Amino acid sequence: MQITLNSTATMHCNVITDIAIAKQAGFDAIEIIHQKLYRFFDEGGKLSELKQALGAFPVVGIGALWNSDRPGTEGLEQVKKETRRMSDIARKLDCKMVQAVPGPVDIELVKAHHNGTLKDSDKGYRGYLGKTWQETRRGTAVNVREMAKILKENDQVLYLEPLGWAPFCSLKQAIEVIDEAEQDNVGVIIDTWHCYVAGDTPDFVAKMNKGIIKGVHVCDSLPFEGGVPDQNVLRNVMTGEGVIFLKEWMDAIRATGFDGWYSCEFFSRRHHEMDPLTLATTLRNFLHYII
C-alpha cells in the first residue's frame, strides 16, 4: 500500500514544490496532474531537474487525458496524440500509469444541457451528452482501446476515472467500457466523491475484481441533493469532515484484496489557502488513519 500525494492537494504549488512537500509530509509516492507537468516543460523546465527533485521517490500516476472519449476520426487522432505525449513523459519518470477522463470535463456545459439552456452555437466539448448509453459505451471503448495500445508500447496501464456529472459516470459503466475495449492494460480508479454522486455503493465495490482497480482517490463531499453534481461546490470541505462514510468505502476496497495506492485528490478552495505543507500533512495523516 502506498499513501500518495495528489498534486491537486497542493493546487497552487508547482510540480517541484509538490514533490518536496510529498516527501516532507511523509507520503510514499505522488500522483501528478498534467497541468503542472506540462507547464513545467512548456516554461523550459528540464527533465533532469524533475528527476533530481524526485530521486527514488515514485510517481504512481499522471493524469489526466481530458475528454478522452472524443468521437470521430479527428477526435480520436487528437486523443492518440495527447496519449503519446503523456506516455512519453510517464516513461521518462518511470511511471507506469496514465489517467484518462471521459467528458465533458466542463461542469457548466453539462449544467446548461441539463437545464435546457445549451444552445447549438455554444462552444465547448459535449461528448456524448444526450446520447444513449450503448452509443456512449461503444464510442468510449474505441478510444480506450487505442489509448491502451499506445501505452502498452511503454509497458503502461490506462486508468479511467468516470466523472459524476458526465454521461459515463459510474463504476458499473467503467467495467462495461473496459470489457468492450478488450485490452489487458486498462482499469479504473475508485474515487469516493464521484462514486457518491453517481450512486455507486461500497457493496458494489466490495464485489469488484481487484485486478481492474488501479488506484483510489479518497475524497469527501458536502451533501448532494440531486441534479448535476458540482464539485466546485460539493468538494469545498476537508476530507473526513463531509458526509461520505469513508471508513465503509475503505473497508469495501480492502475486501477486494486491493493493496495499491491511495491518493488524496482534493478540491476544497477554502483549504487550498492553508499552508500547503500543513494541508498535505493533515491529509496524509488522515489517509493513514482511515486506511
Short mmCIF file of C-alpha atoms in Angstrom, two decimals:
data_model
loop_
_atom_site.label_atom_id
_atom_site.label_comp_id
_atom_site.label_asym_id
_atom_site.label_seq_id
_atom_site.Cartn_x
_atom_site.Cartn_y
_atom_site.Cartn_z
CA MET A 1 0.00 0.00 0.00
CA GLN A 2 1.20 3.49 -0.86
CA ILE A 3 -0.25 6.65 0.66
CA THR A 4 0.05 9.11 -2.21
CA LEU A 5 0.01 12.88 -2.57
CA ASN A 6 -2.26 14.00 -5.38
CA SER A 7 -0.98 17.34 -6.60
CA THR A 8 -4.48 18.83 -6.50
CA ALA A 9 -3.93 18.97 -2.73
CA THR A 10 -1.10 21.44 -3.27
CA MET A 11 -3.06 23.18 -6.00
CA HIS A 12 -1.21 26.49 -6.02
CA CYS A 13 2.30 24.99 -5.96
CA ASN A 14 4.45 23.97 -8.91
CA VAL A 15 5.48 20.38 -9.51
CA ILE A 16 8.93 20.74 -7.93
CA THR A 17 7.34 22.07 -4.75
CA ASP A 18 4.73 19.30 -4.86
CA ILE A 19 7.49 16.70 -4.81
CA ALA A 20 9.28 18.38 -1.91
CA ILE A 21 6.05 18.62 0.09
CA ALA A 22 5.15 14.99 -0.63
CA LYS A 23 8.46 13.91 0.86
CA GLN A 24 8.31 16.27 3.84
CA ALA A 25 4.73 15.32 4.69
CA GLY A 26 5.57 11.61 4.80
CA PHE A 27 3.83 10.35 1.68
CA ASP A 28 5.03 7.19 -0.05
CA ALA A 29 4.51 8.42 -3.62
CA ILE A 30 2.98 11.17 -5.77
CA GLU A 31 0.25 11.35 -8.42
CA ILE A 32 0.88 14.39 -10.63
CA ILE A 33 -1.72 16.36 -12.57
CA HIS A 34 -0.85 17.06 -16.19
CA GLN A 35 -1.32 20.84 -15.95
CA LYS A 36 1.67 21.16 -13.64
CA LEU A 37 3.86 18.81 -15.64
CA TYR A 38 3.05 20.46 -18.96
CA ARG A 39 3.57 23.95 -17.55
CA PHE A 40 6.95 22.89 -16.16
CA PHE A 41 8.16 21.65 -19.52
CA ASP A 42 6.47 24.40 -21.56
CA GLU A 43 8.27 27.03 -19.48
CA GLY A 44 11.66 25.45 -20.13
CA GLY A 45 11.95 23.04 -17.21
CA LYS A 46 14.39 20.20 -17.79
CA LEU A 47 13.75 16.52 -17.26
CA SER A 48 16.99 16.34 -15.30
CA GLU A 49 15.63 18.90 -12.80
CA LEU A 50 12.48 16.90 -12.30
CA LYS A 51 14.33 13.61 -11.89
CA GLN A 52 16.75 15.22 -9.44
CA ALA A 53 13.82 16.50 -7.37
CA LEU A 54 12.22 13.04 -7.38
CA GLY A 55 15.30 10.95 -6.73
CA ALA A 56 13.93 7.49 -5.93
CA PHE A 57 10.51 8.89 -4.97
CA PRO A 58 7.87 7.09 -7.08
CA VAL A 59 5.34 8.69 -9.43
CA VAL A 60 2.42 6.26 -9.39
CA GLY A 61 0.20 8.08 -11.85
CA ILE A 62 -0.01 11.01 -14.27
CA GLY A 63 -3.24 12.49 -15.43
CA ALA A 64 -5.35 13.24 -16.99
CA LEU A 65 -6.18 12.89 -20.63
CA TRP A 66 -9.26 15.11 -20.50
CA ASN A 67 -12.30 14.48 -22.69
CA SER A 68 -10.68 11.25 -23.79
CA ASP A 69 -13.89 9.97 -25.38
CA ARG A 70 -13.78 12.43 -28.31
CA PRO A 71 -15.78 10.84 -31.13
CA GLY A 72 -14.91 10.57 -34.79
CA THR A 73 -11.63 10.16 -36.64
CA GLU A 74 -10.38 13.66 -35.89
CA GLY A 75 -11.26 13.36 -32.21
CA LEU A 76 -9.53 10.01 -31.89
CA GLU A 77 -6.38 11.32 -33.59
CA GLN A 78 -6.24 14.20 -31.10
CA VAL A 79 -6.61 11.77 -28.20
CA LYS A 80 -3.88 9.50 -29.58
CA LYS A 81 -1.52 12.45 -29.98
CA GLU A 82 -2.11 13.56 -26.39
CA THR A 83 -1.72 9.98 -25.17
CA ARG A 84 1.68 9.69 -26.83
CA ARG A 85 2.86 12.91 -25.19
CA MET A 86 1.71 11.87 -21.72
CA SER A 87 3.02 8.33 -22.15
CA ASP A 88 6.44 9.65 -23.12
CA ILE A 89 6.63 11.87 -20.04
CA ALA A 90 5.47 8.99 -17.85
CA ARG A 91 8.13 6.71 -19.34
CA LYS A 92 10.85 9.23 -18.57
CA LEU A 93 9.65 9.44 -14.96
CA ASP A 94 9.40 5.65 -14.56
CA CYS A 95 5.64 6.00 -14.09
CA LYS A 96 3.55 3.00 -15.15
CA MET A 97 0.05 4.52 -15.05
CA VAL A 98 -1.67 7.22 -17.10
CA GLN A 99 -5.15 8.52 -16.34
CA ALA A 100 -7.97 9.18 -18.80
CA VAL A 101 -11.14 11.15 -18.04
CA PRO A 102 -14.08 10.85 -20.45
CA GLY A 103 -16.01 14.09 -20.66
CA PRO A 104 -17.40 16.58 -20.73
CA VAL A 105 -15.00 17.87 -18.09
CA ASP A 106 -16.78 21.26 -18.21
CA ILE A 107 -19.42 21.12 -15.46
CA GLU A 108 -21.09 24.37 -16.53
CA LEU A 109 -21.70 22.99 -20.02
CA VAL A 110 -23.31 19.88 -18.53
CA LYS A 111 -25.48 22.05 -16.30
CA ALA A 112 -26.64 24.04 -19.33
CA HIS A 113 -27.51 20.81 -21.14
CA HIS A 114 -29.38 19.54 -18.09
CA ASN A 115 -31.31 22.80 -17.74
CA GLY A 116 -32.14 23.00 -21.45
CA THR A 117 -30.22 26.26 -21.92
CA LEU A 118 -27.34 24.89 -24.01
CA LYS A 119 -27.51 26.41 -27.49
CA ASP A 120 -26.24 24.90 -30.71
CA SER A 121 -23.97 27.94 -31.06
CA ASP A 122 -22.41 27.49 -27.62
CA LYS A 123 -18.80 26.35 -27.70
CA GLY A 124 -17.27 23.59 -25.65
CA TYR A 125 -16.83 19.84 -25.73
CA ARG A 126 -20.15 17.96 -25.49
CA GLY A 127 -19.03 14.38 -25.97
CA TYR A 128 -21.95 12.00 -25.65
CA LEU A 129 -24.40 14.33 -23.92
CA GLY A 130 -27.90 13.32 -24.96
CA LYS A 131 -26.75 10.02 -26.48
CA THR A 132 -27.75 6.52 -25.43
CA TRP A 133 -25.51 4.56 -23.09
CA GLN A 134 -24.98 1.98 -25.86
CA GLU A 135 -23.58 4.64 -28.20
CA THR A 136 -21.56 6.21 -25.38
CA ARG A 137 -20.06 2.88 -24.33
CA ARG A 138 -19.19 1.85 -27.85
CA GLY A 139 -17.57 5.17 -28.77
CA THR A 140 -15.69 5.48 -25.50
CA ALA A 141 -14.36 1.93 -25.80
CA VAL A 142 -12.93 2.69 -29.26
CA ASN A 143 -10.78 5.46 -27.80
CA VAL A 144 -9.87 3.47 -24.70
CA ARG A 145 -8.69 0.61 -26.91
CA GLU A 146 -6.39 2.90 -28.93
CA MET A 147 -5.02 4.70 -25.87
CA ALA A 148 -4.28 1.37 -24.22
CA LYS A 149 -2.41 0.14 -27.29
CA ILE A 150 -0.19 3.23 -27.23
CA LEU A 151 0.52 2.86 -23.52
CA LYS A 152 1.28 -0.83 -23.89
CA GLU A 153 4.27 0.10 -26.04
CA ASN A 154 5.81 1.61 -22.88
CA ASP A 155 4.51 -1.15 -20.58
CA GLN A 156 1.99 1.26 -19.05
CA VAL A 157 -1.56 0.99 -17.75
CA LEU A 158 -4.52 3.24 -18.54
CA TYR A 159 -6.75 4.07 -15.58
CA LEU A 160 -10.17 5.54 -16.22
CA GLU A 161 -11.91 7.99 -13.92
CA PRO A 162 -15.66 8.34 -14.53
CA LEU A 163 -16.89 11.88 -13.77
CA GLY A 164 -20.00 12.05 -11.64
CA TRP A 165 -21.62 14.72 -13.84
CA ALA A 166 -20.85 13.11 -17.22
CA PRO A 167 -22.78 10.53 -19.29
CA PHE A 168 -20.09 7.97 -18.35
CA CYS A 169 -20.20 8.40 -14.58
CA SER A 170 -20.24 5.10 -12.69
CA LEU A 171 -18.04 2.13 -11.90
CA LYS A 172 -20.58 -0.23 -13.46
CA GLN A 173 -20.28 1.70 -16.72
CA ALA A 174 -16.49 1.66 -16.42
CA ILE A 175 -16.48 -2.13 -16.20
CA GLU A 176 -18.63 -2.32 -19.33
CA VAL A 177 -16.27 0.00 -21.24
CA ILE A 178 -13.22 -1.96 -20.09
CA ASP A 179 -14.82 -5.21 -21.19
CA GLU A 180 -15.68 -3.78 -24.60
CA ALA A 181 -12.20 -2.28 -25.10
CA GLU A 182 -10.67 -5.76 -24.70
CA GLN A 183 -7.24 -4.59 -23.58
CA ASP A 184 -5.49 -6.11 -20.58
CA ASN A 185 -3.80 -2.86 -19.51
CA VAL A 186 -6.96 -0.90 -18.69
CA GLY A 187 -8.50 -0.38 -15.27
CA VAL A 188 -10.38 2.14 -13.18
CA ILE A 189 -9.70 4.38 -10.23
CA ILE A 190 -12.18 4.36 -7.38
CA ASP A 191 -12.88 7.99 -6.48
CA THR A 192 -15.13 8.14 -3.45
CA TRP A 193 -16.62 11.53 -4.39
CA HIS A 194 -17.53 10.53 -7.94
CA CYS A 195 -18.88 7.23 -6.61
CA TYR A 196 -21.01 9.07 -4.06
CA VAL A 197 -22.66 11.44 -6.54
CA ALA A 198 -23.02 8.75 -9.24
CA GLY A 199 -24.81 6.34 -6.92
CA ASP A 200 -22.10 3.68 -6.68
CA THR A 201 -22.04 1.83 -3.37
CA PRO A 202 -19.46 0.18 -1.11
CA ASP A 203 -21.31 -3.11 -1.56
CA PHE A 204 -20.77 -2.93 -5.33
CA VAL A 205 -17.08 -2.08 -4.85
CA ALA A 206 -16.53 -4.96 -2.42
CA LYS A 207 -17.54 -7.40 -5.17
CA MET A 208 -15.27 -5.90 -7.84
CA ASN A 209 -12.34 -7.77 -9.34
CA LYS A 210 -9.29 -6.24 -7.69
CA GLY A 211 -7.39 -6.61 -10.97
CA ILE A 212 -9.18 -3.66 -12.57
CA ILE A 213 -8.73 -1.35 -9.57
CA LYS A 214 -5.61 0.67 -10.28
CA GLY A 215 -5.80 3.26 -7.52
CA VAL A 216 -8.07 5.07 -5.08
CA HIS A 217 -8.94 8.75 -4.65
CA VAL A 218 -10.02 9.30 -1.05
CA CYS A 219 -12.34 12.32 -1.18
CA ASP A 220 -15.22 13.81 0.78
CA SER A 221 -18.32 15.84 -0.02
CA LEU A 222 -20.93 18.20 1.23
CA PRO A 223 -24.49 16.83 0.92
CA PHE A 224 -25.61 16.12 -2.67
CA GLU A 225 -29.33 16.64 -3.19
CA GLY A 226 -29.68 15.78 -6.87
CA GLY A 227 -29.25 17.43 -10.25
CA VAL A 228 -25.82 17.92 -11.78
CA PRO A 229 -23.20 17.41 -9.05
CA ASP A 230 -20.90 20.45 -8.97
CA GLN A 231 -17.54 19.62 -7.46
CA ASN A 232 -16.72 23.32 -7.14
CA VAL A 233 -19.46 23.47 -4.51
CA LEU A 234 -19.67 19.97 -3.08
CA ARG A 235 -15.95 19.38 -2.61
CA ASN A 236 -15.31 22.58 -0.68
CA VAL A 237 -14.78 20.58 2.51
CA MET A 238 -11.89 18.99 4.39
CA THR A 239 -11.53 15.26 3.82
CA GLY A 240 -13.04 13.49 6.81
CA GLU A 241 -15.43 16.35 7.67
CA GLY A 242 -18.05 15.72 4.96
CA VAL A 243 -20.92 13.30 4.54
CA ILE A 244 -19.17 10.35 2.85
CA PHE A 245 -18.67 7.43 5.24
CA LEU A 246 -15.08 6.91 4.16
CA LYS A 247 -14.31 4.02 6.50
CA GLU A 248 -17.08 1.98 4.87
CA TRP A 249 -15.57 2.68 1.45
CA MET A 250 -12.04 1.77 2.61
CA ASP A 251 -13.35 -1.48 4.11
CA ALA A 252 -15.07 -2.30 0.82
CA ILE A 253 -11.92 -1.63 -1.19
CA ARG A 254 -9.82 -3.76 1.15
CA ALA A 255 -12.39 -6.56 0.84
CA THR A 256 -11.43 -6.90 -2.83
CA GLY A 257 -7.83 -7.64 -1.87
CA PHE A 258 -6.59 -4.39 -3.42
CA ASP A 259 -3.28 -3.26 -1.92
CA GLY A 260 -2.15 -0.48 -4.24
CA TRP A 261 -2.01 3.29 -3.88
CA TYR A 262 -4.46 5.61 -2.16
CA SER A 263 -4.33 9.26 -3.19
CA CYS A 264 -5.67 12.43 -1.55
CA GLU A 265 -7.28 14.18 -4.53
CA PHE A 266 -8.58 17.45 -3.09
CA PHE A 267 -10.60 20.37 -4.42
CA SER A 268 -11.54 22.41 -1.36
CA ARG A 269 -10.85 26.02 -2.33
CA ARG A 270 -11.05 27.17 1.27
CA HIS A 271 -8.37 24.74 2.41
CA HIS A 272 -6.15 25.41 -0.60
CA GLU A 273 -5.48 28.75 1.12
CA MET A 274 -3.78 26.95 4.03
CA ASP A 275 -0.04 26.49 4.25
CA PRO A 276 0.43 23.73 1.65
CA LEU A 277 2.75 21.61 3.78
CA THR A 278 0.35 21.77 6.73
CA LEU A 279 -2.56 20.79 4.47
CA ALA A 280 -0.62 17.94 2.84
CA THR A 281 0.48 16.61 6.23
CA THR A 282 -3.10 16.76 7.52
CA LEU A 283 -4.35 14.80 4.51
CA ARG A 284 -1.54 12.27 4.77
CA ASN A 285 -2.28 11.65 8.43
CA PHE A 286 -5.98 11.22 7.73
CA LEU A 287 -5.33 8.71 4.95
CA HIS A 288 -3.00 6.77 7.24
CA TYR A 289 -5.73 6.69 9.89
CA ILE A 290 -8.69 5.81 7.65
CA ILE A 291 -6.94 3.19 5.53
#
